Short mmCIF file of C-alpha atoms in Angstrom, two decimals:
data_model
loop_
_atom_site.label_atom_id
_atom_site.label_comp_id
_atom_site.label_asym_id
_atom_site.label_seq_id
_atom_site.Cartn_x
_atom_site.Cartn_y
_atom_site.Cartn_z
CA MET A 1 0.00 0.00 0.00
CA LYS A 2 2.78 2.38 0.86
CA SER A 3 4.52 1.71 -2.42
CA GLN A 4 1.28 2.23 -4.44
CA HIS A 5 0.54 5.48 -2.57
CA SER A 6 4.08 6.68 -3.27
CA GLN A 7 3.69 5.89 -6.97
CA GLN A 8 0.32 7.67 -7.11
CA SER A 9 1.84 10.73 -5.43
CA GLN A 10 4.66 10.80 -7.95
CA HIS A 11 2.22 10.53 -10.88
CA SER A 12 0.08 13.32 -9.46
CA ARG A 13 2.97 15.81 -9.27
CA PRO A 14 2.96 18.41 -12.04
CA ALA A 15 5.80 18.04 -14.50
CA GLN A 16 8.42 20.74 -14.13
CA SER A 17 9.74 22.58 -17.14
CA PRO A 18 13.45 22.03 -17.77
CA ASP A 19 15.92 24.62 -16.56
CA LEU A 20 17.32 25.43 -19.99
CA LEU A 21 20.94 26.50 -20.25
CA ALA A 22 21.47 30.15 -21.07
CA PRO A 23 23.09 30.73 -24.49
CA LEU A 24 26.58 31.33 -23.08
CA ASP A 25 26.33 28.23 -20.85
CA LEU A 26 25.34 26.21 -23.90
CA ALA A 27 28.34 27.62 -25.77
CA PHE A 28 30.71 26.54 -22.98
CA TRP A 29 29.14 23.08 -22.95
CA ASN A 30 29.61 22.63 -26.71
CA ILE A 31 33.10 24.02 -27.22
CA GLU A 32 34.68 21.62 -24.75
CA THR A 33 37.13 19.01 -26.03
CA ALA A 34 39.13 16.34 -24.24
CA GLU A 35 42.29 18.45 -24.66
CA HIS A 36 40.57 21.67 -23.61
CA PRO A 37 38.09 20.97 -20.79
CA MET A 38 35.90 23.96 -19.93
CA HIS A 39 35.98 23.77 -16.16
CA LEU A 40 37.19 26.48 -13.83
CA GLY A 41 38.83 25.74 -10.52
CA ALA A 42 39.88 27.10 -7.16
CA LEU A 43 42.76 25.77 -5.08
CA GLY A 44 42.28 26.55 -1.41
CA VAL A 45 45.01 25.92 1.17
CA PHE A 46 43.96 25.30 4.79
CA ALA A 47 46.04 25.28 7.96
CA ALA A 48 45.77 21.87 9.64
CA GLY A 49 46.01 21.12 13.33
CA SER A 50 46.74 17.42 12.77
CA PRO A 51 47.43 15.01 9.86
CA GLY A 52 43.88 13.67 10.17
CA ASP A 53 42.26 17.02 9.31
CA ALA A 54 42.44 16.33 5.57
CA GLN A 55 40.40 13.14 5.83
CA HIS A 56 37.92 14.90 8.12
CA ALA A 57 37.59 17.68 5.54
CA ALA A 58 36.83 15.15 2.79
CA GLU A 59 34.12 13.59 4.93
CA LEU A 60 32.59 16.99 5.66
CA LEU A 61 32.60 17.96 1.98
CA ALA A 62 30.80 14.76 0.99
CA THR A 63 28.23 15.14 3.76
CA ARG A 64 27.50 18.81 3.08
CA ALA A 65 27.45 18.46 -0.71
CA ALA A 66 24.32 16.33 -0.40
CA GLY A 67 22.50 19.38 1.00
CA VAL A 68 23.51 21.87 -1.71
CA PRO A 69 20.89 21.67 -4.50
CA GLY A 70 23.18 23.15 -7.15
CA LEU A 71 25.68 20.33 -6.69
CA ARG A 72 23.22 17.62 -7.66
CA MET A 73 22.41 19.19 -11.06
CA ARG A 74 23.54 17.41 -14.21
CA ILE A 75 23.29 18.69 -17.79
CA ARG A 76 21.27 16.78 -20.35
CA GLY A 77 20.25 17.43 -23.94
CA VAL A 78 16.60 18.30 -24.65
CA ARG A 79 14.40 17.75 -27.68
CA ILE A 80 13.01 21.28 -27.73
CA PRO A 81 14.62 23.61 -28.53
CA VAL A 82 16.64 21.51 -30.96
CA GLY A 83 20.28 21.51 -29.90
CA GLY A 84 19.48 22.81 -26.42
CA ALA A 85 20.41 21.43 -23.02
CA ALA A 86 19.05 21.81 -19.51
CA ARG A 87 20.01 21.30 -15.90
CA GLU A 88 18.13 18.65 -13.98
CA PRO A 89 18.57 17.17 -10.50
CA VAL A 90 20.01 13.67 -10.21
CA PRO A 91 17.60 11.58 -8.12
CA ASP A 92 20.28 9.13 -6.91
CA PHE A 93 22.99 11.75 -6.38
CA ASP A 94 26.00 10.32 -4.52
CA PRO A 95 28.48 13.00 -3.38
CA LEU A 96 31.09 10.33 -2.65
CA GLY A 97 31.58 10.07 -6.42
CA HIS A 98 32.60 13.74 -6.55
CA VAL A 99 34.74 14.17 -3.41
CA ARG A 100 38.11 12.42 -3.45
CA LEU A 101 40.95 12.17 -0.95
CA ALA A 102 44.35 12.15 -2.69
CA GLN A 103 47.73 10.94 -1.54
CA PRO A 104 49.86 13.38 0.49
CA THR A 105 51.85 15.82 -1.60
CA ALA A 106 54.58 18.37 -1.01
CA ASP A 107 53.49 20.52 -3.98
CA PHE A 108 49.82 21.48 -4.11
CA HIS A 109 50.17 23.29 -7.44
CA ALA A 110 51.81 20.33 -9.17
CA ALA A 111 48.99 18.09 -7.98
CA ALA A 112 46.37 20.67 -9.03
CA GLY A 113 47.85 20.91 -12.53
CA ALA A 114 47.54 17.17 -13.08
CA LEU A 115 43.93 17.24 -11.85
CA MET A 116 42.95 20.31 -13.89
CA GLU A 117 43.81 18.55 -17.15
CA ARG A 118 41.25 15.80 -16.53
CA PRO A 119 37.80 16.56 -18.03
CA LEU A 120 34.77 16.23 -15.79
CA ASP A 121 32.32 13.39 -16.33
CA ARG A 122 29.58 14.95 -18.51
CA ALA A 123 27.07 12.23 -17.56
CA ARG A 124 27.10 13.31 -13.91
CA PRO A 125 26.83 16.66 -12.11
CA PRO A 126 29.93 18.37 -13.58
CA TRP A 127 31.97 19.21 -10.50
CA GLU A 128 34.62 17.63 -8.28
CA ALA A 129 36.41 18.38 -5.00
CA HIS A 130 39.87 16.89 -4.47
CA VAL A 131 41.32 17.00 -0.97
CA LEU A 132 45.14 17.10 -1.07
CA PRO A 133 46.85 16.32 2.28
CA GLY A 134 50.13 18.15 2.83
CA ALA A 135 53.19 15.93 3.17
CA ASP A 136 54.17 17.62 6.44
CA GLY A 137 50.70 17.29 8.01
CA THR A 138 50.45 21.00 8.84
CA SER A 139 48.22 21.91 5.90
CA PHE A 140 45.95 20.49 3.26
CA ALA A 141 44.42 21.86 0.08
CA VAL A 142 41.09 21.44 -1.67
CA LEU A 143 40.82 21.76 -5.43
CA PHE A 144 37.27 22.55 -6.55
CA LYS A 145 36.43 22.02 -10.22
CA PHE A 146 33.17 23.32 -11.73
CA HIS A 147 32.19 23.15 -15.38
CA HIS A 148 31.72 26.63 -16.82
CA ALA A 149 28.26 25.58 -18.05
CA LEU A 150 27.28 24.84 -14.45
CA ALA A 151 28.74 27.95 -12.87
CA ASP A 152 30.67 31.13 -13.52
CA GLY A 153 33.13 32.44 -10.93
CA LEU A 154 30.49 33.97 -8.67
CA ARG A 155 28.18 30.96 -8.87
CA ALA A 156 31.11 28.60 -8.20
CA LEU A 157 31.91 30.65 -5.10
CA THR A 158 28.31 30.29 -3.95
CA LEU A 159 28.42 26.51 -4.39
CA ALA A 160 31.80 26.18 -2.66
CA ALA A 161 30.63 28.38 0.24
CA GLY A 162 27.75 25.96 0.74
CA VAL A 163 30.15 23.22 1.88
CA MET A 164 32.36 25.42 4.07
CA ASP A 165 31.76 25.80 7.80
CA PRO A 166 28.50 27.71 8.45
CA MET A 167 28.85 31.48 8.33
CA ASP A 168 26.42 34.36 8.35
CA LEU A 169 27.14 35.25 4.73
CA PRO A 170 24.58 35.99 2.00
CA LEU A 171 26.49 33.64 -0.30
CA SER A 172 25.85 30.70 2.02
CA ARG A 173 22.08 31.18 2.01
CA PRO A 174 20.06 29.24 -0.54
CA ALA A 175 18.72 31.39 -3.35
CA PRO A 176 14.93 31.66 -3.62
CA ALA A 177 13.46 29.20 -6.07
CA ALA A 178 12.63 30.58 -9.49
CA GLU A 179 9.04 30.34 -10.67
CA ALA A 180 8.57 27.43 -13.04
CA PRO A 181 8.05 28.53 -16.65
CA ARG A 182 4.48 28.22 -17.95
CA GLY A 183 5.49 27.30 -21.45
CA LEU A 184 8.34 26.77 -23.85
CA ARG A 185 10.87 29.60 -24.00
CA LEU A 186 11.76 30.91 -27.43
CA PRO A 187 15.55 30.91 -27.95
CA PHE A 188 15.65 33.93 -30.26
CA PRO A 189 17.21 37.37 -29.79
CA GLY A 190 14.78 39.87 -28.33
CA MET A 191 12.41 37.12 -27.21
CA ARG A 192 14.39 35.36 -24.50
CA ASP A 193 11.86 36.12 -21.77
CA LEU A 194 8.75 35.46 -23.89
CA ARG A 195 6.76 32.24 -23.57
CA LEU A 196 4.35 30.76 -26.09
CA GLY A 197 1.46 31.05 -23.70
CA ASP A 198 2.05 34.79 -23.37
CA LEU A 199 2.02 35.76 -27.06
CA ASP A 200 0.07 38.98 -27.64
CA PRO A 201 -0.19 40.35 -31.21
CA ARG A 202 -0.09 43.89 -29.82
CA LYS A 203 3.45 43.27 -28.57
CA LEU A 204 4.84 42.08 -31.90
CA PRO A 205 5.98 45.52 -33.24
CA GLY A 206 8.02 46.10 -30.08
CA LEU A 207 9.52 42.62 -30.29
CA VAL A 208 10.48 43.19 -33.90
CA ARG A 209 12.18 46.47 -32.99
CA GLU A 210 14.03 44.77 -30.12
CA SER A 211 15.19 41.96 -32.40
CA ALA A 212 16.38 44.48 -35.01
CA ALA A 213 18.33 46.39 -32.36
CA SER A 214 19.79 43.07 -31.20
CA ALA A 215 20.98 42.34 -34.73
CA VAL A 216 22.61 45.77 -34.98
CA THR A 217 24.42 45.16 -31.70
CA ALA A 218 25.68 41.81 -32.97
CA LEU A 219 27.01 43.40 -36.16
CA ASP A 220 28.70 46.16 -34.17
CA ILE A 221 30.43 43.63 -31.92
CA GLY A 222 31.48 41.57 -34.93
CA ALA A 223 33.01 44.62 -36.62
CA SER A 224 34.87 45.50 -33.41
CA VAL A 225 36.30 41.99 -33.27
CA VAL A 226 37.63 42.32 -36.81
CA ARG A 227 39.20 45.70 -36.04
CA ALA A 228 40.79 44.30 -32.89
CA THR A 229 42.64 41.64 -34.90
CA LEU A 230 44.32 44.26 -37.12
CA ASP A 231 47.73 45.76 -36.43
CA VAL A 232 48.47 43.49 -33.48
CA ARG A 233 51.78 41.73 -32.93
CA THR A 234 51.82 38.96 -30.40
CA SER A 235 54.30 36.25 -29.51
CA PRO A 236 54.17 32.53 -30.34
CA ALA A 237 54.47 32.01 -26.59
CA PHE A 238 50.75 32.84 -26.26
CA SER A 239 49.59 30.08 -28.61
CA SER A 240 50.07 26.33 -28.51
CA ARG A 241 48.98 23.10 -30.05
CA ALA A 242 46.55 21.12 -27.96
CA THR A 243 48.44 18.79 -25.64
CA GLY A 244 45.81 18.44 -22.92
CA THR A 245 48.45 18.93 -20.23
CA ARG A 246 48.19 21.54 -17.49
CA ARG A 247 50.53 23.29 -15.12
CA THR A 248 49.48 25.70 -12.37
CA GLU A 249 51.32 28.19 -10.20
CA GLY A 250 50.24 30.61 -7.50
CA VAL A 251 51.51 34.03 -6.45
CA ILE A 252 50.60 36.07 -3.36
CA LEU A 253 51.01 39.87 -3.21
CA GLU A 254 50.21 42.30 -0.43
CA LEU A 255 47.08 44.33 -1.14
CA ASP A 256 48.59 47.29 0.75
CA ASP A 257 51.34 47.50 -1.89
CA VAL A 258 48.73 47.50 -4.65
CA HIS A 259 46.82 50.31 -2.92
CA GLN A 260 50.03 52.31 -2.54
CA VAL A 261 50.57 52.17 -6.31
CA ARG A 262 46.92 52.98 -7.02
CA LYS A 263 46.95 56.04 -4.76
CA THR A 264 50.10 57.37 -6.42
CA VAL A 265 49.17 56.80 -10.07
CA GLY A 266 45.37 56.78 -9.90
CA GLY A 267 42.94 54.36 -11.49
CA THR A 268 41.62 51.22 -9.85
CA VAL A 269 43.06 48.21 -8.07
CA ASN A 270 42.13 46.16 -11.13
CA ASP A 271 44.19 48.50 -13.35
CA VAL A 272 47.24 47.83 -11.18
CA LEU A 273 46.69 44.07 -11.17
CA ILE A 274 46.41 43.99 -14.98
CA ALA A 275 49.51 46.18 -15.37
CA VAL A 276 51.40 43.74 -13.11
CA VAL A 277 50.49 40.96 -15.54
CA ALA A 278 51.77 43.04 -18.48
CA GLY A 279 55.09 43.68 -16.77
CA ALA A 280 55.46 40.04 -15.75
CA LEU A 281 54.81 38.92 -19.34
CA ARG A 282 57.56 41.28 -20.53
CA ARG A 283 60.05 39.75 -18.10
CA TRP A 284 58.94 36.24 -19.00
CA LEU A 285 59.23 36.74 -22.78
CA ASP A 286 62.64 38.38 -22.50
CA GLU A 287 64.02 35.70 -20.17
CA ARG A 288 62.87 32.81 -22.36
CA GLY A 289 64.37 34.50 -25.42
CA ASP A 290 61.16 35.24 -27.31
CA GLY A 291 61.59 39.01 -26.93
CA SER A 292 59.00 41.62 -25.94
CA GLU A 293 59.79 44.35 -28.48
CA GLY A 294 56.62 45.43 -30.27
CA VAL A 295 54.53 42.77 -28.52
CA ARG A 296 51.06 43.87 -27.40
CA PRO A 297 48.96 40.75 -26.72
CA ARG A 298 45.19 41.10 -26.55
CA ALA A 299 43.89 40.35 -23.06
CA LEU A 300 40.24 39.47 -22.57
CA ILE A 301 39.01 40.92 -19.27
CA PRO A 302 35.64 39.30 -18.40
CA VAL A 303 32.98 41.61 -16.95
CA SER A 304 30.04 40.23 -14.98
CA ARG A 305 26.58 41.33 -16.11
CA ARG A 306 24.89 39.57 -13.20
CA ARG A 307 22.52 41.72 -11.19
CA PRO A 308 23.13 41.74 -7.42
CA ARG A 309 20.98 39.33 -5.41
CA THR A 310 19.41 37.85 -8.50
CA ALA A 311 16.70 35.30 -7.79
CA HIS A 312 18.12 32.93 -10.40
CA PRO A 313 21.90 32.79 -9.96
CA GLN A 314 22.56 29.99 -12.46
CA GLY A 315 23.84 30.90 -15.87
CA ASN A 316 26.84 32.83 -17.08
CA ARG A 317 26.09 36.53 -17.52
CA LEU A 318 29.36 37.77 -18.95
CA SER A 319 30.66 40.39 -21.29
CA GLY A 320 34.22 41.62 -21.45
CA TYR A 321 36.79 44.24 -22.29
CA LEU A 322 39.60 43.71 -24.76
CA VAL A 323 42.88 45.37 -23.78
CA LYS A 324 46.17 45.40 -25.66
CA LEU A 325 48.69 44.81 -22.91
CA PRO A 326 51.68 47.21 -23.20
CA VAL A 327 54.26 44.43 -22.90
CA ASP A 328 56.62 46.34 -25.18
CA GLU A 329 56.71 49.37 -22.86
CA GLY A 330 59.87 49.42 -20.74
CA ASP A 331 58.76 51.76 -17.92
CA PRO A 332 56.49 50.17 -15.27
CA LEU A 333 54.57 53.40 -14.56
CA ALA A 334 54.06 53.98 -18.30
CA ARG A 335 52.69 50.44 -18.57
CA LEU A 336 50.23 51.15 -15.78
CA ARG A 337 49.10 54.44 -17.36
CA SER A 338 48.59 52.66 -20.69
CA VAL A 339 46.45 49.97 -19.03
CA ARG A 340 44.45 52.63 -17.20
CA ARG A 341 43.72 54.53 -20.44
CA ALA A 342 42.65 51.33 -22.19
CA MET A 343 40.36 50.29 -19.32
CA ASP A 344 38.83 53.79 -19.11
CA HIS A 345 38.14 53.66 -22.85
CA ASN A 346 36.41 50.28 -22.47
CA LYS A 347 34.35 51.49 -19.52
CA ASP A 348 33.23 54.58 -21.45
CA ALA A 349 32.01 52.34 -24.28
CA GLY A 350 30.36 49.95 -21.81
CA PRO A 351 30.35 46.12 -21.62
CA GLN A 352 27.67 45.86 -24.32
CA ARG A 353 29.96 47.12 -27.10
CA GLY A 354 33.40 46.49 -28.49
CA ALA A 355 35.38 43.37 -29.31
CA GLY A 356 35.51 42.32 -25.66
CA ALA A 357 31.74 41.87 -25.69
CA VAL A 358 32.16 38.88 -28.01
CA ALA A 359 30.55 36.63 -25.37
CA LEU A 360 27.28 38.46 -25.97
CA LEU A 361 27.15 37.02 -29.48
CA ALA A 362 26.11 33.73 -27.86
CA ASP A 363 22.70 35.32 -27.21
CA HIS A 364 22.23 35.77 -30.96
CA VAL A 365 22.77 32.10 -31.86
CA PRO A 366 19.96 29.49 -31.66
CA PRO A 367 20.73 26.32 -29.68
CA ILE A 368 21.27 24.17 -32.78
CA GLY A 369 23.87 26.71 -33.88
CA HIS A 370 25.80 26.17 -30.64
CA ARG A 371 25.61 22.41 -31.13
CA ILE A 372 26.89 22.50 -34.70
CA GLY A 373 29.22 25.46 -34.46
CA GLY A 374 30.84 24.66 -31.11
CA PRO A 375 34.05 23.19 -32.60
CA VAL A 376 34.42 26.16 -34.94
CA VAL A 377 33.94 28.67 -32.11
CA ALA A 378 36.48 26.81 -29.97
CA GLN A 379 39.14 27.13 -32.68
CA ALA A 380 38.37 30.84 -33.16
CA ALA A 381 39.28 31.81 -29.59
CA ARG A 382 42.96 32.29 -30.41
CA LEU A 383 41.98 34.73 -33.17
CA LEU A 384 39.98 36.89 -30.75
CA PHE A 385 42.36 37.18 -27.81
CA ASP A 386 45.77 35.94 -26.68
CA ILE A 387 45.38 35.66 -22.93
CA LEU A 388 42.56 35.65 -20.40
CA VAL A 389 42.94 37.85 -17.32
CA THR A 390 39.95 37.48 -15.02
CA SER A 391 39.06 38.56 -11.50
CA VAL A 392 37.02 36.36 -9.14
CA PRO A 393 35.38 38.01 -6.07
CA LEU A 394 35.83 36.45 -2.66
CA PRO A 395 34.26 37.29 0.72
CA SER A 396 36.37 39.44 3.02
CA LEU A 397 35.64 37.28 6.05
CA GLY A 398 37.78 34.24 6.74
CA LEU A 399 36.46 30.85 5.61
CA ARG A 400 36.96 27.56 7.42
CA LEU A 401 36.52 23.86 6.74
CA GLY A 402 36.26 21.56 9.71
CA GLY A 403 37.55 24.40 11.85
CA CYS A 404 40.71 24.74 9.73
CA PRO A 405 41.18 28.30 8.42
CA LEU A 406 41.52 28.99 4.71
CA THR A 407 44.89 30.75 4.36
CA GLU A 408 45.37 30.87 0.57
CA VAL A 409 43.03 30.61 -2.40
CA TYR A 410 44.05 30.56 -6.05
CA PRO A 411 41.37 30.88 -8.76
CA LEU A 412 42.10 28.81 -11.88
CA ALA A 413 40.57 29.71 -15.25
CA PRO A 414 39.93 27.33 -18.16
CA LEU A 415 42.38 27.41 -21.05
CA ALA A 416 40.89 28.20 -24.47
CA GLN A 417 41.82 26.07 -27.44
CA GLY A 418 45.02 27.21 -29.12
CA GLN A 419 46.10 29.30 -26.12
CA SER A 420 48.85 28.52 -23.67
CA LEU A 421 48.15 30.76 -20.66
CA ALA A 422 45.29 32.07 -18.50
CA VAL A 423 45.48 34.29 -15.40
CA ALA A 424 42.88 34.61 -12.63
CA VAL A 425 43.09 36.97 -9.65
CA SER A 426 41.33 37.16 -6.28
CA THR A 427 41.80 39.26 -3.16
CA TYR A 428 41.33 37.51 0.17
CA ARG A 429 41.98 38.90 3.64
CA GLY A 430 44.38 41.66 2.65
CA ARG A 431 46.34 39.69 0.05
CA VAL A 432 46.14 39.28 -3.72
CA HIS A 433 46.21 35.73 -5.07
CA TYR A 434 47.17 35.10 -8.70
CA GLY A 435 46.26 31.68 -10.12
CA LEU A 436 48.20 30.81 -13.28
CA VAL A 437 47.13 28.00 -15.62
CA ALA A 438 49.22 27.01 -18.63
CA ASP A 439 49.66 24.27 -21.19
CA ALA A 440 52.44 22.28 -19.53
CA ALA A 441 54.17 21.46 -22.82
CA ALA A 442 54.05 25.04 -24.16
CA VAL A 443 54.95 26.74 -20.87
CA PRO A 444 57.35 24.57 -18.87
CA ASP A 445 58.72 27.75 -17.26
CA LEU A 446 55.51 28.98 -15.61
CA ASP A 447 57.48 29.57 -12.43
CA VAL A 448 59.42 32.30 -14.26
CA LEU A 449 56.18 34.15 -14.95
CA ALA A 450 55.19 33.77 -11.29
CA THR A 451 58.50 35.29 -10.22
CA GLY A 452 57.94 38.11 -12.71
CA ILE A 453 54.62 39.01 -11.07
CA ARG A 454 56.32 39.51 -7.71
CA ALA A 455 59.17 41.48 -9.27
CA GLU A 456 56.82 43.72 -11.25
CA LEU A 457 54.84 44.87 -8.21
CA ALA A 458 58.09 45.50 -6.35
CA ASP A 459 59.27 47.69 -9.25
CA LEU A 460 55.98 49.59 -9.29
CA VAL A 461 56.23 50.26 -5.55
CA ARG A 462 59.81 51.53 -5.92
CA ALA A 463 58.82 53.74 -8.87
CA CYS A 464 55.94 55.22 -6.88
CA GLU A 465 58.19 55.88 -3.89
CA ALA A 466 60.59 57.75 -6.20
CA VAL A 467 57.68 59.86 -7.49
CA GLU A 468 56.54 60.68 -3.96
CA ARG A 469 60.08 61.56 -2.80
CA PRO A 470 61.85 63.10 -5.79
CA VAL A 471 65.56 63.78 -5.48
#
């Protein structure tokens, strides 16, 4: 009787409409290859009180993951719209298949690099958490991996915060459930929020005008992309053949030093952090013998279009700025001023325009286009930009896992096809953390770039001190 009642209750439940992937999520899902997995990561280092803390952390992660709804979502293809995909909960979700305890290691970044090159299982919820015990027993690390179709940087932070020790943070609170759609959503520009059951002939002229404006925006972005590819000299060091290998490095800088530079020169903290990357690339290219003269690689700077406290946090809402990094400029302060001018120009134009807004073109492609054109789009990334430099926000309060404090956290960005290097930056508790991801075969000297980041900020600080105290 109990079984029959349960079956009747299940049959009586109204069918829920699928949570369709947003256009950019669908693009990330379709451009993935075995050699270029589209997952982002975060390597967190925790102080341990005993060697057993790592195993305890793994047990906590598995237990808490079962209570985070976003972690039980897998991605499946749908019949309508053709070529589309949707998130759906896994009824028999087992977090033990996603949380793994590794062997002790003396090098967290070496272990993270080997794990970052492994694609996620697309048949299951696309995320993993690897607990890496430290060889000396005084620390352990956790590498979180989330597919970019499941989460962007902010969403990944929300999911990871859900398995940390409880804190009174907005990010740790479950988001309110979105109202189930009443009909099938139309995947066309200008009609993304319209449903078949809501069609009103009186609204059609406005929808046509919106679609026309959308097409104009797409053409404008496309033209900007073409212009951005002209008169640009980059280095072969920024491109590579697909090897599927990964290497990671981490760098920590003092935020006070960054603020000192910002107050002297002006601009924003982000301007300084990008200029540090430009200077480090100059040092790296010169030391490896490639040369930096005349080199101005195009950096894609992602910009979040997510509204604060949105009721539906899933889905990538990204645009971007395209900046030619002044790697060929020899003076560190001149490099910073050049970056500042370029960023100000992008901000004046806004994230809806310019070559950096190329991600917005995903909104103008029907789902079947993403399915068919994914491989082509993946190969085109190296034509659009040379290096990704992204910033991932973190809470200012200290995080803990099993009572162990999080002392370091390195964001790790996915590596686009044909590119050899990606840089992600986060600030946490008064320090700046750079996470570097590279093709291990193309960039065996990633440690040289990491050293260059430290040296570049030191040079900027010295240059600012000389400006403040002229001889």
